[in-house]
Coordinates of C-alpha atoms in Angstrom, one line a residue:
X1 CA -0.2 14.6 34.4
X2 CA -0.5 15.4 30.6
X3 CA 1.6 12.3 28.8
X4 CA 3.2 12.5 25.6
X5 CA 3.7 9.8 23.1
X6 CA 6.1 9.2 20.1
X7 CA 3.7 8.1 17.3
X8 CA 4.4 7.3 13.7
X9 CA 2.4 8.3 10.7
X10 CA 2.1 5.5 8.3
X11 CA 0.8 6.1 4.8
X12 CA 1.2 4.9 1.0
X13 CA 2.4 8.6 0.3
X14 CA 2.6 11.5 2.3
X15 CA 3.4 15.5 1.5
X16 CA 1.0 14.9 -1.6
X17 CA -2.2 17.2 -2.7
X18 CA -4.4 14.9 -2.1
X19 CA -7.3 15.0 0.4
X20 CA -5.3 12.2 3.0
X21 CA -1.6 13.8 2.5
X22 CA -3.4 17.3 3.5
X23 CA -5.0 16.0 6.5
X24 CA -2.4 14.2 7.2
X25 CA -0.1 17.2 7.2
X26 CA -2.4 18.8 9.8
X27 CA -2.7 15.9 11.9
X28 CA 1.3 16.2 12.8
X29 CA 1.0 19.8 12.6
X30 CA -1.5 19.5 16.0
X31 CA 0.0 16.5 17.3
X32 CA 3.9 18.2 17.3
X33 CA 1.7 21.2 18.9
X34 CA 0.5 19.0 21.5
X35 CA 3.9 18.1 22.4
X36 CA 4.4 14.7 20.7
X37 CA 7.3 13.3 18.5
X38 CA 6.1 12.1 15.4
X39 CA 7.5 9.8 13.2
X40 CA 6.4 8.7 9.7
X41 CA 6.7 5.2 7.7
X42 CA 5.6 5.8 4.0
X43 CA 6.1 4.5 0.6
X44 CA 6.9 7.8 -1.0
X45 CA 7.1 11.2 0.1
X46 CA 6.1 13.8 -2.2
X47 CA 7.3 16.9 -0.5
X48 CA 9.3 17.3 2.4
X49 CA 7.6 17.2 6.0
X50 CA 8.4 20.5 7.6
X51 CA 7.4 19.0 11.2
X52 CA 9.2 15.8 11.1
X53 CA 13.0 15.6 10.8
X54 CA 14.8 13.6 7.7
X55 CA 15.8 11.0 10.7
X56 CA 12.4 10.1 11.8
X57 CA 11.3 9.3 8.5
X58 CA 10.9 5.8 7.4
X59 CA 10.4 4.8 3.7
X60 CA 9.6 1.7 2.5
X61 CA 8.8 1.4 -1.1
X62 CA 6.5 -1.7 -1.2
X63 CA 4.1 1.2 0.7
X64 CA 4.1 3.1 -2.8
X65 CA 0.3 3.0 -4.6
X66 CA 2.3 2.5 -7.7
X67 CA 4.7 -0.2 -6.4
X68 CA 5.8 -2.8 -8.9
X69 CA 3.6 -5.7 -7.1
X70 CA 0.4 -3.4 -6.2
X71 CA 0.7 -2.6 -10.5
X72 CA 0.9 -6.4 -10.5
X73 CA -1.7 -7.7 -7.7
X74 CA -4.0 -4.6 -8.9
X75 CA -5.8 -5.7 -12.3
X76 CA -5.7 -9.7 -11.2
X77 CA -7.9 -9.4 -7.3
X78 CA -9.7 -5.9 -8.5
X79 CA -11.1 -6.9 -12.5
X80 CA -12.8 -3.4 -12.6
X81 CA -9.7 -1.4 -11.7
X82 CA -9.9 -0.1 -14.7
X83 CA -13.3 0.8 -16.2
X84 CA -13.8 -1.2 -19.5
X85 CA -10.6 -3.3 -19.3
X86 CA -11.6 -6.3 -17.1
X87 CA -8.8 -8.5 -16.4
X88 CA -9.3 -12.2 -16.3
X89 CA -6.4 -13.5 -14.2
X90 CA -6.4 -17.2 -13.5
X91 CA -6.8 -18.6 -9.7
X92 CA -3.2 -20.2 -9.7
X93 CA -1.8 -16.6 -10.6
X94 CA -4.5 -14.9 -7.8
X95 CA -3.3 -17.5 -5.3
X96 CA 0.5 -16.9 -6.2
X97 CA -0.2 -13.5 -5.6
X98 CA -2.2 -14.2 -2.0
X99 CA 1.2 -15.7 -0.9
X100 CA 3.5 -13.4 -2.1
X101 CA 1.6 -10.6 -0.5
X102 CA 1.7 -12.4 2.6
X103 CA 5.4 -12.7 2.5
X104 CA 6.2 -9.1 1.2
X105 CA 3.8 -7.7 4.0
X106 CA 5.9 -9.7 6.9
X107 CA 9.2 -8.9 5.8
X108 CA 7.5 -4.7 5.4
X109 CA 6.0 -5.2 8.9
X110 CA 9.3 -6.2 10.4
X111 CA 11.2 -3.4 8.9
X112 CA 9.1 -0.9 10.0
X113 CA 9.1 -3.2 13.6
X114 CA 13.0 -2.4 13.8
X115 CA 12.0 1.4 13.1
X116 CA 9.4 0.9 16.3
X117 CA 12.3 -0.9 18.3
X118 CA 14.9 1.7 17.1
X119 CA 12.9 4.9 18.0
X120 CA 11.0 3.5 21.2
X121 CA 7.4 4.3 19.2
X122 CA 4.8 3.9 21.3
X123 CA 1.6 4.0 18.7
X124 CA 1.1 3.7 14.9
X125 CA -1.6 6.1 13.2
X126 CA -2.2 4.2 10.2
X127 CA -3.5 6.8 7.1
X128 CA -6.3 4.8 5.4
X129 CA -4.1 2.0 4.8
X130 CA -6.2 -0.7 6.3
X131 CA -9.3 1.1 4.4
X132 CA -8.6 1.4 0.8
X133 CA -6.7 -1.6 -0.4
X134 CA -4.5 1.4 -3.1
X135 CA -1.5 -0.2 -0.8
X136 CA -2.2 -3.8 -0.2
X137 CA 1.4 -4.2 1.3
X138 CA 1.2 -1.5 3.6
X139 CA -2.3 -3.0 4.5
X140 CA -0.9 -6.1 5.3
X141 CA 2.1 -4.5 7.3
X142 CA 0.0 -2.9 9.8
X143 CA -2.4 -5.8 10.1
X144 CA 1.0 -8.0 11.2
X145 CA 2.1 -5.3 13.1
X146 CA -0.9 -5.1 15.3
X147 CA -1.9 -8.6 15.6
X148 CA 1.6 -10.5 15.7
X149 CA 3.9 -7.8 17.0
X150 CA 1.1 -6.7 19.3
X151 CA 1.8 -2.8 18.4
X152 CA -0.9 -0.5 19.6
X153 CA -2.3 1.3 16.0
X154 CA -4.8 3.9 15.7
X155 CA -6.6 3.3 12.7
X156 CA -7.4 6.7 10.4
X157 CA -10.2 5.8 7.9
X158 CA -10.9 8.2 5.4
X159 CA -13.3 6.4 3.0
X160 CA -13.5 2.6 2.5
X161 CA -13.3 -0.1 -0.2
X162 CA -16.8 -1.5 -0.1
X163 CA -17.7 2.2 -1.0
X164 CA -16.2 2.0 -4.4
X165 CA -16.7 0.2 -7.4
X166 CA -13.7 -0.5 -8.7
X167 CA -12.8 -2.5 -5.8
X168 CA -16.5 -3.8 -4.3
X169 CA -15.9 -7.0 -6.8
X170 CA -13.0 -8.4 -6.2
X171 CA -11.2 -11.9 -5.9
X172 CA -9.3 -11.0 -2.2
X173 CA -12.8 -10.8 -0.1
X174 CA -12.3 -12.8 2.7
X175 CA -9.1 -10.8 3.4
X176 CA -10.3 -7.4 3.0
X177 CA -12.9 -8.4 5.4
X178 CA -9.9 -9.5 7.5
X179 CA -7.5 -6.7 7.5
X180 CA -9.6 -3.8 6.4
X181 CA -10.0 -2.5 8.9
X182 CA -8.8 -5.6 11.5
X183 CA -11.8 -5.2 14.2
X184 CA -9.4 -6.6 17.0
X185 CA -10.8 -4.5 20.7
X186 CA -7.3 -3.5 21.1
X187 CA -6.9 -1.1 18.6
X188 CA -8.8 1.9 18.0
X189 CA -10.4 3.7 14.8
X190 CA -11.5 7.2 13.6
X191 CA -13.3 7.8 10.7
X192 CA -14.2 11.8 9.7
X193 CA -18.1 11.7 9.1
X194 CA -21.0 10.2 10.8
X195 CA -22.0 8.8 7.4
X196 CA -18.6 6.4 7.8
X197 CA -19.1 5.9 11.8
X198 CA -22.7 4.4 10.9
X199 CA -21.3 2.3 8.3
X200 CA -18.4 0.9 10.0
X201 CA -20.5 0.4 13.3
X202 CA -23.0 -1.4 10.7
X203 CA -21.0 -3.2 8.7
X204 CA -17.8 -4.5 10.7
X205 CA -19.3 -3.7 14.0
X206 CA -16.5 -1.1 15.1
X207 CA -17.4 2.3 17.1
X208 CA -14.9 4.8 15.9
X209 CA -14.1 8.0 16.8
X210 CA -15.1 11.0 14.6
X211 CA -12.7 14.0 13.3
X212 CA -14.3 15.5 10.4
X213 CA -11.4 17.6 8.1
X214 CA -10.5 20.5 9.8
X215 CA -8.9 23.8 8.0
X216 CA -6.1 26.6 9.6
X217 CA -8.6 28.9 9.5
X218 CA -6.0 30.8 11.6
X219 CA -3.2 30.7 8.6
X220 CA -5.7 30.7 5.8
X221 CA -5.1 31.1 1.8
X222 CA -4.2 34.9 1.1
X223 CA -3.2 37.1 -1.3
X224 CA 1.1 37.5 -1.4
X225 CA 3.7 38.5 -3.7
X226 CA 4.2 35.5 -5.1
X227 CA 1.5 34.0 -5.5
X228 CA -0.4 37.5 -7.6
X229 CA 1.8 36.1 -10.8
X230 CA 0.1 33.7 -10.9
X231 CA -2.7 35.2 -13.5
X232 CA -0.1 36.3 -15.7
X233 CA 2.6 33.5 -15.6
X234 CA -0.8 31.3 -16.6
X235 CA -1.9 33.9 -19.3
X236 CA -4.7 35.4 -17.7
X237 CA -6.0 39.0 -17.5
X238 CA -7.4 41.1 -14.4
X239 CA -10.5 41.3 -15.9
X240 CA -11.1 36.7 -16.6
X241 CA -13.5 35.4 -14.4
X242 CA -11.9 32.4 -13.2
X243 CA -14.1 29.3 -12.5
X244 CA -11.8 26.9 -10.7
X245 CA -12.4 23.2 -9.6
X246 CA -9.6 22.5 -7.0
X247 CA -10.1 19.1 -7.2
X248 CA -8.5 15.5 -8.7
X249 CA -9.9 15.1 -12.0
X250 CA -11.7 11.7 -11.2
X251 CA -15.4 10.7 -11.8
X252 CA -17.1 10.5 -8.4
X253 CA -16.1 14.6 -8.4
X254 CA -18.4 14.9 -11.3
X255 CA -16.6 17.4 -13.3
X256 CA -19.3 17.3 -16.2
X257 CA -21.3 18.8 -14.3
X258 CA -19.3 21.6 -13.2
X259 CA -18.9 22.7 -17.0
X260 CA -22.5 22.2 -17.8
X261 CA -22.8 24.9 -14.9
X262 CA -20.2 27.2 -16.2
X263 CA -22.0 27.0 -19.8
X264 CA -25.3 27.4 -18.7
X265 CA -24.1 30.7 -16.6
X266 CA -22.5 31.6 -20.0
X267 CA -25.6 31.0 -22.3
X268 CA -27.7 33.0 -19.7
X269 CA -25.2 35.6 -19.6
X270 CA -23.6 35.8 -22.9
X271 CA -21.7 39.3 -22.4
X272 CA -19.4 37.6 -19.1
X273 CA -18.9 34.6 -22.0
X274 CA -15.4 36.2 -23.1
X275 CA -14.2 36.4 -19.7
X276 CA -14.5 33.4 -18.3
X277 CA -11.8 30.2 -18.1
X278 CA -12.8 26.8 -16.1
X279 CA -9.3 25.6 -14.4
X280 CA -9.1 22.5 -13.3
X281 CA -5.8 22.7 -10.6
X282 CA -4.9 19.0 -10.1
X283 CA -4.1 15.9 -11.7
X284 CA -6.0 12.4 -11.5
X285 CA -4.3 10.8 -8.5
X286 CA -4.5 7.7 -7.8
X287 CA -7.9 7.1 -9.5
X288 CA -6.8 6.7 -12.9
X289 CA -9.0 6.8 -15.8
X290 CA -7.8 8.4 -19.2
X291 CA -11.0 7.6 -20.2
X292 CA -12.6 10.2 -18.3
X293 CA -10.3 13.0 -18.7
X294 CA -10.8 12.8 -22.6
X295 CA -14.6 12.7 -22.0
X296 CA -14.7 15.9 -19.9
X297 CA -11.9 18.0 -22.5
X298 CA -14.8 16.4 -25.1
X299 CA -17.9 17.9 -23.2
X300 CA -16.0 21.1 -22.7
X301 CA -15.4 21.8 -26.4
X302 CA -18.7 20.7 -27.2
X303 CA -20.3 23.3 -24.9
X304 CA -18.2 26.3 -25.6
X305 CA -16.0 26.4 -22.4
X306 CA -12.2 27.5 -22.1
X307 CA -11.0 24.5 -20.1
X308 CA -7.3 24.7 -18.6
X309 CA -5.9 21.4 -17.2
X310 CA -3.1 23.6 -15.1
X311 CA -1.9 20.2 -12.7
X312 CA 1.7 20.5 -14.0
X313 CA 1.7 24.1 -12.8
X314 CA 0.9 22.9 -9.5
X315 CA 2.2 21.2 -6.6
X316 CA 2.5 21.1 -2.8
X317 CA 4.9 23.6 -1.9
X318 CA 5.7 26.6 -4.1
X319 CA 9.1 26.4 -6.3
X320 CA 9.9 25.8 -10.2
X321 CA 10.0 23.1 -12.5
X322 CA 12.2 21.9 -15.0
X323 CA 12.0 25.1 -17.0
X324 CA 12.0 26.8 -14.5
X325 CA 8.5 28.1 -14.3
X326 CA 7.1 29.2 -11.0
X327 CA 5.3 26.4 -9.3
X328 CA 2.1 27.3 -7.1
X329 CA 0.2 25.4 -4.4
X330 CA -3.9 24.7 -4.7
X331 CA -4.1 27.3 -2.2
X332 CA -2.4 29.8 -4.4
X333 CA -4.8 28.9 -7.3
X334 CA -7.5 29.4 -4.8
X335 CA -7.0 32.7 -3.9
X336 CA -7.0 33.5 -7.2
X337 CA -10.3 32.3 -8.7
X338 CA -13.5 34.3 -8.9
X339 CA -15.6 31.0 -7.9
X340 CA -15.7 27.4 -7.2
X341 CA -17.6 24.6 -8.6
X342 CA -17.6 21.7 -6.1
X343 CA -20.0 19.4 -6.9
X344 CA -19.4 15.8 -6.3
X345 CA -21.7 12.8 -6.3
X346 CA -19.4 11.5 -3.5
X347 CA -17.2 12.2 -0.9
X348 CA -15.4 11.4 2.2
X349 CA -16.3 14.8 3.5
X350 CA -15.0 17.8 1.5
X351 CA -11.3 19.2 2.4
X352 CA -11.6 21.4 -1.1
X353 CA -14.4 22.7 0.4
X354 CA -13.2 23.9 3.5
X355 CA -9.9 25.1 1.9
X356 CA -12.3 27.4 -0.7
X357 CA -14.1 29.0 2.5
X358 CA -10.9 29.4 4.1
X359 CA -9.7 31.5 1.2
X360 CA -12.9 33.5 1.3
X361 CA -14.1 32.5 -2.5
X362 CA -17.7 32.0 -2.7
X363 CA -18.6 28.3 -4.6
X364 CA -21.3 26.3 -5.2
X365 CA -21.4 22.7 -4.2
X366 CA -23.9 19.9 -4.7
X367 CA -25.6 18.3 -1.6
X368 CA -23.6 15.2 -1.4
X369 CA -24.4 13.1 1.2
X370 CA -22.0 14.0 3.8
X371 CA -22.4 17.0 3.0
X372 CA -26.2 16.8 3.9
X373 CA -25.2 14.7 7.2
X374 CA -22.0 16.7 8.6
X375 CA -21.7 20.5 6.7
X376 CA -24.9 21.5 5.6
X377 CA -26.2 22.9 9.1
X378 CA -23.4 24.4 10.0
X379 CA -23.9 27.7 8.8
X380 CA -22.5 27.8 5.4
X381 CA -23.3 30.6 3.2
X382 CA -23.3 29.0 -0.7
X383 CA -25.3 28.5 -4.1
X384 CA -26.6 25.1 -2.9
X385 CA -27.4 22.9 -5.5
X386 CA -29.7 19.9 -4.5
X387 CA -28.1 16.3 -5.9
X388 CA -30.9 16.1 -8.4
X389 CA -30.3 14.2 -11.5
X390 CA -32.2 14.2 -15.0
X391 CA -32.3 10.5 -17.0
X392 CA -29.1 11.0 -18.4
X393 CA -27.1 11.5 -14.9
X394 CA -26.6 15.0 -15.5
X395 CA -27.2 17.1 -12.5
X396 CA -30.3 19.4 -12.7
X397 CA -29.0 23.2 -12.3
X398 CA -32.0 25.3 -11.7
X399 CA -32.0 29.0 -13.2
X400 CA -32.0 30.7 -9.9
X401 CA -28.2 28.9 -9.1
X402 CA -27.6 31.0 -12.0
X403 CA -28.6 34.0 -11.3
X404 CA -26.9 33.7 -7.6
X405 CA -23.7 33.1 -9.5
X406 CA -23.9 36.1 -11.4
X407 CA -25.0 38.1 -8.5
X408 CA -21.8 36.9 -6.5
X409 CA -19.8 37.5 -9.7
X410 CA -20.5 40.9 -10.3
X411 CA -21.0 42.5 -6.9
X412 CA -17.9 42.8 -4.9
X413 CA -20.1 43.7 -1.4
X414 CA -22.8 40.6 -2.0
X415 CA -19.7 38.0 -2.6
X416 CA -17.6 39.6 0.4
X417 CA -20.9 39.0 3.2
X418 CA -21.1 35.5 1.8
X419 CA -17.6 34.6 2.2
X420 CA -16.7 35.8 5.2
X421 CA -19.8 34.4 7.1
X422 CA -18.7 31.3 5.5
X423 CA -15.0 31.8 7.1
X424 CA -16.6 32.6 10.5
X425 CA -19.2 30.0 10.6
X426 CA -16.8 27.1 8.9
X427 CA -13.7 28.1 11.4
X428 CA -15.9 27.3 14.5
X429 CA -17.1 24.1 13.1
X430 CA -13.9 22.6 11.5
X431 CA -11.3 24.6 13.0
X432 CA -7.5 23.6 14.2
X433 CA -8.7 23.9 18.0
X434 CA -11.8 21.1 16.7
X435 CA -8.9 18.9 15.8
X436 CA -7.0 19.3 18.7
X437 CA -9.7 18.6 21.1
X438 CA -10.6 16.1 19.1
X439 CA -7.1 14.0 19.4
X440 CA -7.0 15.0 22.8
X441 CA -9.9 12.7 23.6
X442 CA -8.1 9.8 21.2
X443 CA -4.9 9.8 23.0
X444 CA -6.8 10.1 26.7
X445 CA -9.2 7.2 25.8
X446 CA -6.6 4.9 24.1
X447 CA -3.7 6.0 26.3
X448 CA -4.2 2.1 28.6
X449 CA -3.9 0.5 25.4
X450 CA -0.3 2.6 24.4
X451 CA 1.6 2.4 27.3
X452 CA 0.8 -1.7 27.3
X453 CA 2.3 -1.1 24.4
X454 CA 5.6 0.6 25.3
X455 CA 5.6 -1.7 27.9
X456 CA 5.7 -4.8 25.7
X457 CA 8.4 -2.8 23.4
X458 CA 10.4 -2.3 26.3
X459 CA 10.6 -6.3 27.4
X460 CA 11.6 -6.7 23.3
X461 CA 14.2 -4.8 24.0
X462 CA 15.7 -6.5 27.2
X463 CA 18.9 -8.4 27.3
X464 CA 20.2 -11.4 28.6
X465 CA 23.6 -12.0 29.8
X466 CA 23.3 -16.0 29.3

């Protein structure tokens, strides 16, 4: 008999456009599909959450990544948050802060305990919270929650601290090692490459589930009314040739390297120079680093490339802003761009990717690791640019990448094979049914573990006459 479950969605933010809030939005998407009520517990919420009605919604703003006491724990446990400005907190204020963290996280956990109690949730599906310490509270809430209140929690890992630098030295280690993730045999955990699944098994000696990011490939990015302003809302003409990076502007994406491309295609082809614009569609997130976004606008003018920073102009869902300019979604900037540059020196896996060949744009993307591990024999059809790097760090773009480019560019038939063996091949391999099956096998192999766990909510629950 097929058993459904009432699960709650905990995250620091949700209906964002970042990488977690979009998979996230497709995890309840498939789990509503599969017949469960899903509930969410977040910090923030960015947009609304089509699937999940305003009275299943939890928020608790200690969850929020920019919460007054993660601004305050941040800089004192994490010294290189911020690159160049190492904070030298003393160890009575780090230790003041241990306790108080302790404390806030109990009295989040048992707020989002009464939500459990109130709704009769069976199962939390924690969203990277117990991976990435961007919301210590919400970390520590879920650690309680599984280990004092005994709530069954599937644990969603979509990258981890230890892989990052700004948070690898830190003053809170013998916690993190704790609570992130907790390794407890009662709960479960699903990473999305076999890159992470090696290194969680390796490191905290966990055997997760994997669901790599998945894609609609069913509902993908088109062409509409609305969204074929968007050239001339954003002052561009039929005839630009729109290089786009649909991505954060953060430094693991390596966004130097992108223009370096885009003005080597232009010095090699100097009569396209006119035409073309790099857009960059979204803002830093919550990888801040001024820094960095000065240095690329810097590179960019040095080389001779029309950078547009167009993140105000975008957002979520489509509507207008303050002046009451249209607003348009990543997927709407997508369908508009001539080509994609996607070529990180990291990633989790690569939901930019996937959304690119959904919209049938041709790109070209560095081999990042997981990309070599989890995408790269899957059929993709793209300019492949081998993570080779020259003394300086800058990645080595060989001449016949070029000439692809312009090839793709500049004959309509050439770019229209590529892309749509892309779509086929990518919609097989990361497709919604993928995901489905996927949580299918979740739920069936952790189902013991969440009915104990109704069944321990329901004796909470009992009454006593004397």
């Amino acid at each position: 008999m097929k058993q459904s479950y009432k699960l709650a969605v905990v995250c620091g933010k949700l209906g964002d456009v970042d990488g977690v809030s979009l998979e996230v939005d497709k995890w309840i998407d498939v789990l509503c599909d599969m017949g469960h009520e899903i509930y969410t517990v977040s910090g923030v919420y960015a947009a609304d959450l089509p699937r999940v009605p305003a009275e299943r919604r939890l928020t608790v703003p200690e969850l929020c990544f920019d919460s007054d006491f993660q601004k305050r724990i941040e800089p004192v446990m994490f010294p290189h948050i911020v690159p160049g400005n190492r904070s030298n907190g003393s160890s009575k204020e780090r230790k003041k802060l241990m306790e108080s963290l302790n404390i806030i996280g109990s009295d989040a956990a048992e707020q989002i305990h009464q939500f459990i109690l109130e709704n009769d949730i069976d199962a939390l599906i924690a969203q990277n919270t117990n991976a990435m310490p961007m919301t210590l509270v919400g970390a520590m809430a879920v650690y309680k929650l599984s280990s004092e209140y005994k709530t069954a929690v599937i644990f969603h890992h979509h990258d981890f601290w230890w892989e990052r630098s700004r948070f690898s030295g830190n003053y809170m280690e013998d916690l993190l090692k704790e609570i992130m993730p907790p390794t407890d045999p009662s709960l479960e955990h699903v990473v999305i490459s076999s890159y992470a699944a090696h290194n969680l098994r390796t490191i905290r000696r966990v055997h997760p589930h994997i669901v790599p990011n998945c894609e609609d490939f069913s509902n993908p990015p088109v062409m509409d009314d609305y969204n074929r302003q968007f050239r001339e809302d954003l002052g561009y003409s039929k005839d630009d040739i729109l290089f786009l990076q649909p991505t954060r502007i953060v430094p693991r994406k390596r966004i130097e390297d992108s223009i370096y491309l885009v003005s080597r295609f232009q010095q090699k082809y100097p009569e396209l120079k006119e035409h073309i614009r790099f857009i960059i569609s979204l803002y830093q997130g919550d990888e801040l680093d001024d820094s960095y976004v000065h240095g690329i606008q810097k590179i960019a003018d040095t080389e001779g490339v029309e950078l547009d920073l167009i993140a105000e102009r975008v957002a979520s869902v489509r509507g207008t802003d303050d002046q009451g300019r249209r607003l348009y979604t990543n997927r709407d900037v997508l369908v508009n761009a001539d080509f994609v540059t996607y070529l990180p020196v990291w990633e989790g896996f690569g939901n930019a990717l996937l959304e690119t060949v959904a919209a049938r744009i041709p790109l070209a993307v560095a081999t990042y690791l997981v990309y070599k591990t989890d995408i790269m024999n899957r059929g993709l059809d793209c300019v492949e640019i081998r993570d080779d790097y020259d003394v300086n760090g800058r990645l080595l773009i060989p001449d016949n990448s070029l000439e692809q480019i312009y090839q793709i560019v500049t004959d309509p038939a050439v770019r229209a094979m590529m892309t749509e063996h892309s779509f086929n091949a990518m919609k097989k391999a990361f497709g919604m049914p993928v995901l489905q099956e996927k949580l299918k096998g979740i739920l069936e192999s952790y189902g013991d573990e969440i009915l104990a766990s109704r069944r321990r909510l329901a004796k909470k629950k009992t009454t006593f006459s004397v």
